[in-house]
Amino acid sequence: MPNTEIELPRAHSDSFDQDTVNGRFVNALNTALVSNRYSQRKLCAHIGVTIGTMTKYMRGAINPLKVGTEVQEKLAEALGVNLPSLIAYYRTGEYASHITREDVTSWIRSEGAQEDIPFILDATSSVFKGGLEEKKQESAVEKYSWPADVLESRNISTAMRERLGLTSAVMEGLSAGKFEPATVEAFAMLLNREVDEVETAFRTRSPLQDED
């Protein structure tokens, strides 16, 4: 997702048009379905809603800022972003990784955001509380870059990566040492190597040595 510092919209701006906000909710749900290869029922199970509720969401009839925080947290997880970033997308059309206290204060003071204050405060409080801890963790853990580097060096197209389930969210998790068996199998197939070899490389956060 884009790594940009956002400017939250002011009252009466086009970004507060309800149909637009609802449409972005639908887009976020569709992105979660496609990027994770979920059926609607599986996404329902992931975010904790019924298929009937999902149908209402997909019709664009629901304001996402009226949906429970827990549901939105699960949707953000499926998209590979944090909750404040997802809220920023609803309001601006762009995901963002940096939201300042000043942004939130200005947003809350705007007339257009008044009725959404409880959701805004709930969603942003955790990111401010955990901000320092996240920065410490990021500085302490160096990203594992070899998987992304090897895909680039072998000119593996984005379309091929997507078909194999190597989405941006999956690769971001892999860079932090998190991976699923399907990711190991995808790399083993791409590199024509044994699954055990690839898994060992991932677990030790090291490059897979070329065969002689």
PDB file of C-alpha atoms in Angstrom:
ATOM      1  CA  MET A   1       0.000   0.000   0.000  1.00  0.00           C
ATOM      2  CA  PRO A   2       1.157   3.561  -0.542  1.00  0.00           C
ATOM      3  CA  ASN A   3       3.403   4.891   2.200  1.00  0.00           C
ATOM      4  CA  THR A   4       2.089   8.457   2.297  1.00  0.00           C
ATOM      5  CA  GLU A   5       1.238  10.984   4.972  1.00  0.00           C
ATOM      6  CA  ILE A   6      -2.428  11.798   4.570  1.00  0.00           C
ATOM      7  CA  GLU A   7      -4.339  15.018   4.862  1.00  0.00           C
ATOM      8  CA  LEU A   8      -7.740  14.214   6.261  1.00  0.00           C
ATOM      9  CA  PRO A   9     -10.638  15.829   4.414  1.00  0.00           C
ATOM     10  CA  ARG A  10     -12.358  18.949   5.679  1.00  0.00           C
ATOM     11  CA  ALA A  11     -16.088  19.273   6.244  1.00  0.00           C
ATOM     12  CA  HIS A  12     -18.309  19.369   3.149  1.00  0.00           C
ATOM     13  CA  SER A  13     -15.535  18.024   0.883  1.00  0.00           C
ATOM     14  CA  ASP A  14     -16.415  15.483  -1.808  1.00  0.00           C
ATOM     15  CA  SER A  15     -14.720  12.781   0.253  1.00  0.00           C
ATOM     16  CA  PHE A  16     -17.591  12.964   2.718  1.00  0.00           C
ATOM     17  CA  ASP A  17     -20.184  12.034   0.080  1.00  0.00           C
ATOM     18  CA  GLN A  18     -21.876   9.020   1.631  1.00  0.00           C
ATOM     19  CA  ASP A  19     -22.270   7.060  -1.585  1.00  0.00           C
ATOM     20  CA  THR A  20     -18.539   7.444  -2.246  1.00  0.00           C
ATOM     21  CA  VAL A  21     -17.621   6.264   1.256  1.00  0.00           C
ATOM     22  CA  ASN A  22     -19.984   3.293   0.989  1.00  0.00           C
ATOM     23  CA  GLY A  23     -18.551   2.455  -2.429  1.00  0.00           C
ATOM     24  CA  ARG A  24     -15.042   2.406  -0.993  1.00  0.00           C
ATOM     25  CA  PHE A  25     -16.258  -0.075   1.617  1.00  0.00           C
ATOM     26  CA  VAL A  26     -17.478  -2.326  -1.214  1.00  0.00           C
ATOM     27  CA  ASN A  27     -14.128  -1.921  -2.986  1.00  0.00           C
ATOM     28  CA  ALA A  28     -12.260  -2.884   0.195  1.00  0.00           C
ATOM     29  CA  LEU A  29     -14.396  -6.002   0.580  1.00  0.00           C
ATOM     30  CA  ASN A  30     -13.838  -6.995  -3.048  1.00  0.00           C
ATOM     31  CA  THR A  31     -10.092  -6.470  -2.667  1.00  0.00           C
ATOM     32  CA  ALA A  32     -10.092  -8.715   0.405  1.00  0.00           C
ATOM     33  CA  LEU A  33     -11.977 -11.404  -1.530  1.00  0.00           C
ATOM     34  CA  VAL A  34      -9.629 -11.352  -4.526  1.00  0.00           C
ATOM     35  CA  SER A  35      -6.289 -10.934  -2.731  1.00  0.00           C
ATOM     36  CA  ASN A  36      -7.024 -13.766  -0.298  1.00  0.00           C
ATOM     37  CA  ARG A  37      -8.911 -15.982  -2.786  1.00  0.00           C
ATOM     38  CA  TYR A  38     -11.866 -16.000  -0.403  1.00  0.00           C
ATOM     39  CA  SER A  39     -15.443 -16.849  -1.194  1.00  0.00           C
ATOM     40  CA  GLN A  40     -17.987 -14.451   0.307  1.00  0.00           C
ATOM     41  CA  ARG A  41     -18.781 -17.065   2.956  1.00  0.00           C
ATOM     42  CA  LYS A  42     -15.133 -17.401   3.904  1.00  0.00           C
ATOM     43  CA  LEU A  43     -14.745 -13.626   4.187  1.00  0.00           C
ATOM     44  CA  CYS A  44     -17.902 -13.570   6.317  1.00  0.00           C
ATOM     45  CA  ALA A  45     -16.297 -16.091   8.661  1.00  0.00           C
ATOM     46  CA  HIS A  46     -13.053 -14.092   8.752  1.00  0.00           C
ATOM     47  CA  ILE A  47     -14.633 -10.753   9.671  1.00  0.00           C
ATOM     48  CA  GLY A  48     -17.438 -12.245  11.786  1.00  0.00           C
ATOM     49  CA  VAL A  49     -20.664 -11.391   9.933  1.00  0.00           C
ATOM     50  CA  THR A  50     -23.512 -13.373   8.388  1.00  0.00           C
ATOM     51  CA  ILE A  51     -23.955 -13.815   4.651  1.00  0.00           C
ATOM     52  CA  GLY A  52     -27.082 -11.633   4.888  1.00  0.00           C
ATOM     53  CA  THR A  53     -25.052  -8.800   6.405  1.00  0.00           C
ATOM     54  CA  MET A  54     -22.363  -9.249   3.766  1.00  0.00           C
ATOM     55  CA  THR A  55     -25.023  -8.933   1.057  1.00  0.00           C
ATOM     56  CA  LYS A  56     -26.037  -5.542   2.496  1.00  0.00           C
ATOM     57  CA  TYR A  57     -22.391  -4.461   2.590  1.00  0.00           C
ATOM     58  CA  MET A  58     -21.840  -5.476  -1.045  1.00  0.00           C
ATOM     59  CA  ARG A  59     -24.913  -3.532  -2.180  1.00  0.00           C
ATOM     60  CA  GLY A  60     -23.235  -0.358  -0.925  1.00  0.00           C
ATOM     61  CA  ALA A  61     -26.093   0.241   1.491  1.00  0.00           C
ATOM     62  CA  ILE A  62     -23.994   0.427   4.666  1.00  0.00           C
ATOM     63  CA  ASN A  63     -21.826   3.261   5.999  1.00  0.00           C
ATOM     64  CA  PRO A  64     -18.549   1.550   6.981  1.00  0.00           C
ATOM     65  CA  LEU A  65     -18.089   3.993   9.859  1.00  0.00           C
ATOM     66  CA  LYS A  66     -21.261   2.536  11.399  1.00  0.00           C
ATOM     67  CA  VAL A  67     -19.880  -0.998  11.269  1.00  0.00           C
ATOM     68  CA  GLY A  68     -18.362  -2.446  14.442  1.00  0.00           C
ATOM     69  CA  THR A  69     -14.689  -1.855  15.131  1.00  0.00           C
ATOM     70  CA  GLU A  70     -14.014  -5.589  15.439  1.00  0.00           C
ATOM     71  CA  VAL A  71     -15.371  -6.225  11.931  1.00  0.00           C
ATOM     72  CA  GLN A  72     -13.280  -3.402  10.498  1.00  0.00           C
ATOM     73  CA  GLU A  73     -10.154  -4.646  12.290  1.00  0.00           C
ATOM     74  CA  LYS A  74     -10.635  -8.083  10.725  1.00  0.00           C
ATOM     75  CA  LEU A  75     -11.189  -6.529   7.289  1.00  0.00           C
ATOM     76  CA  ALA A  76      -8.032  -4.431   7.682  1.00  0.00           C
ATOM     77  CA  GLU A  77      -6.154  -7.606   8.632  1.00  0.00           C
ATOM     78  CA  ALA A  78      -7.402  -9.326   5.468  1.00  0.00           C
ATOM     79  CA  LEU A  79      -6.191  -6.349   3.432  1.00  0.00           C
ATOM     80  CA  GLY A  80      -2.785  -6.287   5.093  1.00  0.00           C
ATOM     81  CA  VAL A  81      -3.212  -2.783   6.546  1.00  0.00           C
ATOM     82  CA  ASN A  82      -3.964  -1.351   9.984  1.00  0.00           C
ATOM     83  CA  LEU A  83      -7.348   0.012  11.025  1.00  0.00           C
ATOM     84  CA  PRO A  84      -6.505   3.745  10.846  1.00  0.00           C
ATOM     85  CA  SER A  85      -5.176   3.179   7.326  1.00  0.00           C
ATOM     86  CA  LEU A  86      -8.466   1.537   6.311  1.00  0.00           C
ATOM     87  CA  ILE A  87     -10.454   4.448   7.769  1.00  0.00           C
ATOM     88  CA  ALA A  88      -8.236   6.846   5.821  1.00  0.00           C
ATOM     89  CA  TYR A  89      -9.131   4.929   2.662  1.00  0.00           C
ATOM     90  CA  TYR A  90     -12.859   5.345   3.331  1.00  0.00           C
ATOM     91  CA  ARG A  91     -12.411   9.082   3.787  1.00  0.00           C
ATOM     92  CA  THR A  92      -9.786   9.920   1.158  1.00  0.00           C
ATOM     93  CA  GLY A  93      -9.646   7.022  -1.298  1.00  0.00           C
ATOM     94  CA  GLU A  94      -6.039   6.252  -0.299  1.00  0.00           C
ATOM     95  CA  TYR A  95      -4.602   3.868   2.256  1.00  0.00           C
ATOM     96  CA  ALA A  96      -2.074   5.537   4.545  1.00  0.00           C
ATOM     97  CA  SER A  97       0.472   4.295   7.036  1.00  0.00           C
ATOM     98  CA  HIS A  98       1.036   7.573   8.911  1.00  0.00           C
ATOM     99  CA  ILE A  99      -1.672   9.532  10.713  1.00  0.00           C
ATOM    100  CA  THR A 100      -0.717  12.276  13.151  1.00  0.00           C
ATOM    101  CA  ARG A 101      -2.585  13.517  16.205  1.00  0.00           C
ATOM    102  CA  GLU A 102      -3.055  16.823  14.404  1.00  0.00           C
ATOM    103  CA  ASP A 103      -4.745  15.007  11.504  1.00  0.00           C
ATOM    104  CA  VAL A 104      -7.215  13.356  13.845  1.00  0.00           C
ATOM    105  CA  THR A 105      -7.872  16.572  15.813  1.00  0.00           C
ATOM    106  CA  SER A 106      -8.595  18.515  12.626  1.00  0.00           C
ATOM    107  CA  TRP A 107     -10.817  15.717  11.350  1.00  0.00           C
ATOM    108  CA  ILE A 108     -12.835  15.491  14.567  1.00  0.00           C
ATOM    109  CA  ARG A 109     -13.406  19.257  14.587  1.00  0.00           C
ATOM    110  CA  SER A 110     -14.830  19.159  11.074  1.00  0.00           C
ATOM    111  CA  GLU A 111     -18.619  19.160  10.892  1.00  0.00           C
ATOM    112  CA  GLY A 112     -18.671  16.185   8.555  1.00  0.00           C
ATOM    113  CA  ALA A 113     -17.015  13.869  11.077  1.00  0.00           C
ATOM    114  CA  GLN A 114     -19.009  14.691  14.203  1.00  0.00           C
ATOM    115  CA  GLU A 115     -21.297  11.665  14.255  1.00  0.00           C
ATOM    116  CA  ASP A 116     -18.371   9.328  13.595  1.00  0.00           C
ATOM    117  CA  ILE A 117     -16.293  10.505  16.579  1.00  0.00           C
ATOM    118  CA  PRO A 118     -16.758   7.330  18.702  1.00  0.00           C
ATOM    119  CA  PHE A 119     -15.560   5.109  15.863  1.00  0.00           C
ATOM    120  CA  ILE A 120     -12.663   7.441  14.989  1.00  0.00           C
ATOM    121  CA  LEU A 121     -11.418   7.596  18.573  1.00  0.00           C
ATOM    122  CA  ASP A 122     -11.726   3.845  19.063  1.00  0.00           C
ATOM    123  CA  ALA A 123      -9.915   3.093  15.836  1.00  0.00           C
ATOM    124  CA  THR A 124      -7.031   5.522  16.302  1.00  0.00           C
ATOM    125  CA  SER A 125      -6.341   5.102  20.018  1.00  0.00           C
ATOM    126  CA  SER A 126      -4.496   1.813  19.604  1.00  0.00           C
ATOM    127  CA  VAL A 127      -2.162   3.116  16.940  1.00  0.00           C
ATOM    128  CA  PHE A 128      -1.054   6.047  19.103  1.00  0.00           C
ATOM    129  CA  LYS A 129      -0.605   3.860  22.175  1.00  0.00           C
ATOM    130  CA  GLY A 130       1.358   1.277  20.261  1.00  0.00           C
ATOM    131  CA  GLY A 131       3.286   3.599  17.985  1.00  0.00           C
ATOM    132  CA  LEU A 132       6.461   3.704  20.034  1.00  0.00           C
ATOM    133  CA  GLU A 133       6.445  -0.056  20.576  1.00  0.00           C
ATOM    134  CA  GLU A 134       6.011  -0.691  16.843  1.00  0.00           C
ATOM    135  CA  LYS A 135       8.950   1.575  16.010  1.00  0.00           C
ATOM    136  CA  LYS A 136      11.134  -0.266  18.519  1.00  0.00           C
ATOM    137  CA  GLN A 137      10.146  -3.607  17.011  1.00  0.00           C
ATOM    138  CA  GLU A 138      10.791  -2.377  13.467  1.00  0.00           C
ATOM    139  CA  SER A 139      14.268  -1.153  14.383  1.00  0.00           C
ATOM    140  CA  ALA A 140      15.073  -4.374  16.241  1.00  0.00           C
ATOM    141  CA  VAL A 141      14.006  -6.746  13.440  1.00  0.00           C
ATOM    142  CA  GLU A 142      15.681  -6.371  10.074  1.00  0.00           C
ATOM    143  CA  LYS A 143      13.434  -7.196   7.145  1.00  0.00           C
ATOM    144  CA  TYR A 144      14.077 -10.471   5.326  1.00  0.00           C
ATOM    145  CA  SER A 145      14.523  -9.197   1.775  1.00  0.00           C
ATOM    146  CA  TRP A 146      15.766 -12.279  -0.088  1.00  0.00           C
ATOM    147  CA  PRO A 147      12.322 -13.613  -1.168  1.00  0.00           C
ATOM    148  CA  ALA A 148      11.360 -10.300  -2.778  1.00  0.00           C
ATOM    149  CA  ASP A 149      14.832  -9.899  -4.285  1.00  0.00           C
ATOM    150  CA  VAL A 150      14.790 -13.337  -5.900  1.00  0.00           C
ATOM    151  CA  LEU A 151      11.369 -12.694  -7.471  1.00  0.00           C
ATOM    152  CA  GLU A 152      12.707  -9.457  -8.950  1.00  0.00           C
ATOM    153  CA  SER A 153      15.954 -11.041 -10.183  1.00  0.00           C
ATOM    154  CA  ARG A 154      14.014 -13.787 -11.961  1.00  0.00           C
ATOM    155  CA  ASN A 155      11.543 -11.327 -13.471  1.00  0.00           C
ATOM    156  CA  ILE A 156       8.509 -13.044 -11.960  1.00  0.00           C
ATOM    157  CA  SER A 157       5.562 -10.954 -13.123  1.00  0.00           C
ATOM    158  CA  THR A 158       3.002  -9.470 -10.772  1.00  0.00           C
ATOM    159  CA  ALA A 159       0.288 -11.524 -12.464  1.00  0.00           C
ATOM    160  CA  MET A 160       2.196 -14.753 -11.831  1.00  0.00           C
ATOM    161  CA  ARG A 161       2.817 -13.778  -8.208  1.00  0.00           C
ATOM    162  CA  GLU A 162      -0.864 -13.108  -7.694  1.00  0.00           C
ATOM    163  CA  ARG A 163      -1.834 -16.457  -9.238  1.00  0.00           C
ATOM    164  CA  LEU A 164       0.530 -18.212  -6.840  1.00  0.00           C
ATOM    165  CA  GLY A 165      -0.832 -16.328  -3.857  1.00  0.00           C
ATOM    166  CA  LEU A 166       2.291 -14.182  -3.405  1.00  0.00           C
ATOM    167  CA  THR A 167       0.316 -11.002  -2.805  1.00  0.00           C
ATOM    168  CA  SER A 168       1.780  -7.819  -1.379  1.00  0.00           C
ATOM    169  CA  ALA A 169       0.361  -8.724   2.043  1.00  0.00           C
ATOM    170  CA  VAL A 170       1.902 -12.213   1.899  1.00  0.00           C
ATOM    171  CA  MET A 171       5.303 -10.830   0.862  1.00  0.00           C
ATOM    172  CA  GLU A 172       5.171  -8.199   3.591  1.00  0.00           C
ATOM    173  CA  GLY A 173       4.494 -10.925   6.153  1.00  0.00           C
ATOM    174  CA  LEU A 174       7.319 -13.016   4.733  1.00  0.00           C
ATOM    175  CA  SER A 175       9.723 -10.089   5.074  1.00  0.00           C
ATOM    176  CA  ALA A 176       8.900 -10.128   8.790  1.00  0.00           C
ATOM    177  CA  GLY A 177       9.413 -13.899   9.044  1.00  0.00           C
ATOM    178  CA  LYS A 178       5.740 -14.902   8.825  1.00  0.00           C
ATOM    179  CA  PHE A 179       4.714 -17.438   6.190  1.00  0.00           C
ATOM    180  CA  GLU A 180       2.257 -20.237   5.433  1.00  0.00           C
ATOM    181  CA  PRO A 181       2.947 -23.663   3.848  1.00  0.00           C
ATOM    182  CA  ALA A 182       1.353 -22.437   0.595  1.00  0.00           C
ATOM    183  CA  THR A 183       3.974 -19.687   0.365  1.00  0.00           C
ATOM    184  CA  VAL A 184       6.784 -22.209   0.798  1.00  0.00           C
ATOM    185  CA  GLU A 185       5.274 -24.422  -1.920  1.00  0.00           C
ATOM    186  CA  ALA A 186       4.896 -21.476  -4.311  1.00  0.00           C
ATOM    187  CA  PHE A 187       8.562 -20.530  -3.954  1.00  0.00           C
ATOM    188  CA  ALA A 188       9.662 -24.158  -4.274  1.00  0.00           C
ATOM    189  CA  MET A 189       7.784 -24.422  -7.570  1.00  0.00           C
ATOM    190  CA  LEU A 190       9.103 -21.109  -8.899  1.00  0.00           C
ATOM    191  CA  LEU A 191      12.712 -21.920  -7.998  1.00  0.00           C
ATOM    192  CA  ASN A 192      12.508 -25.639  -8.827  1.00  0.00           C
ATOM    193  CA  ARG A 193      13.770 -26.528  -5.357  1.00  0.00           C
ATOM    194  CA  GLU A 194      12.642 -28.878  -2.597  1.00  0.00           C
ATOM    195  CA  VAL A 195       9.985 -27.603  -0.191  1.00  0.00           C
ATOM    196  CA  ASP A 196      12.191 -28.432   2.811  1.00  0.00           C
ATOM    197  CA  GLU A 197      15.044 -26.344   1.393  1.00  0.00           C
ATOM    198  CA  VAL A 198      12.814 -23.313   0.932  1.00  0.00           C
ATOM    199  CA  GLU A 199      11.233 -23.687   4.366  1.00  0.00           C
ATOM    200  CA  THR A 200      14.664 -23.875   6.002  1.00  0.00           C
ATOM    201  CA  ALA A 201      15.744 -20.705   4.194  1.00  0.00           C
ATOM    202  CA  PHE A 202      12.584 -18.914   5.357  1.00  0.00           C
ATOM    203  CA  ARG A 203      12.942 -20.086   8.957  1.00  0.00           C
ATOM    204  CA  THR A 204      16.605 -19.057   9.149  1.00  0.00           C
ATOM    205  CA  ARG A 205      15.873 -15.842   7.236  1.00  0.00           C
ATOM    206  CA  SER A 206      18.694 -16.591   4.820  1.00  0.00           C
ATOM    207  CA  PRO A 207      19.073 -16.817   1.014  1.00  0.00           C
ATOM    208  CA  LEU A 208      18.619 -20.182  -0.657  1.00  0.00           C
ATOM    209  CA  GLN A 209      22.017 -21.099  -2.039  1.00  0.00           C
ATOM    210  CA  ASP A 210      22.204 -21.805  -5.769  1.00  0.00           C
ATOM    211  CA  GLU A 211      22.774 -25.431  -6.725  1.00  0.00           C
ATOM    212  CA  ASP A 212      26.129 -26.267  -8.260  1.00  0.00           C
TER     213      ASP A 212
END
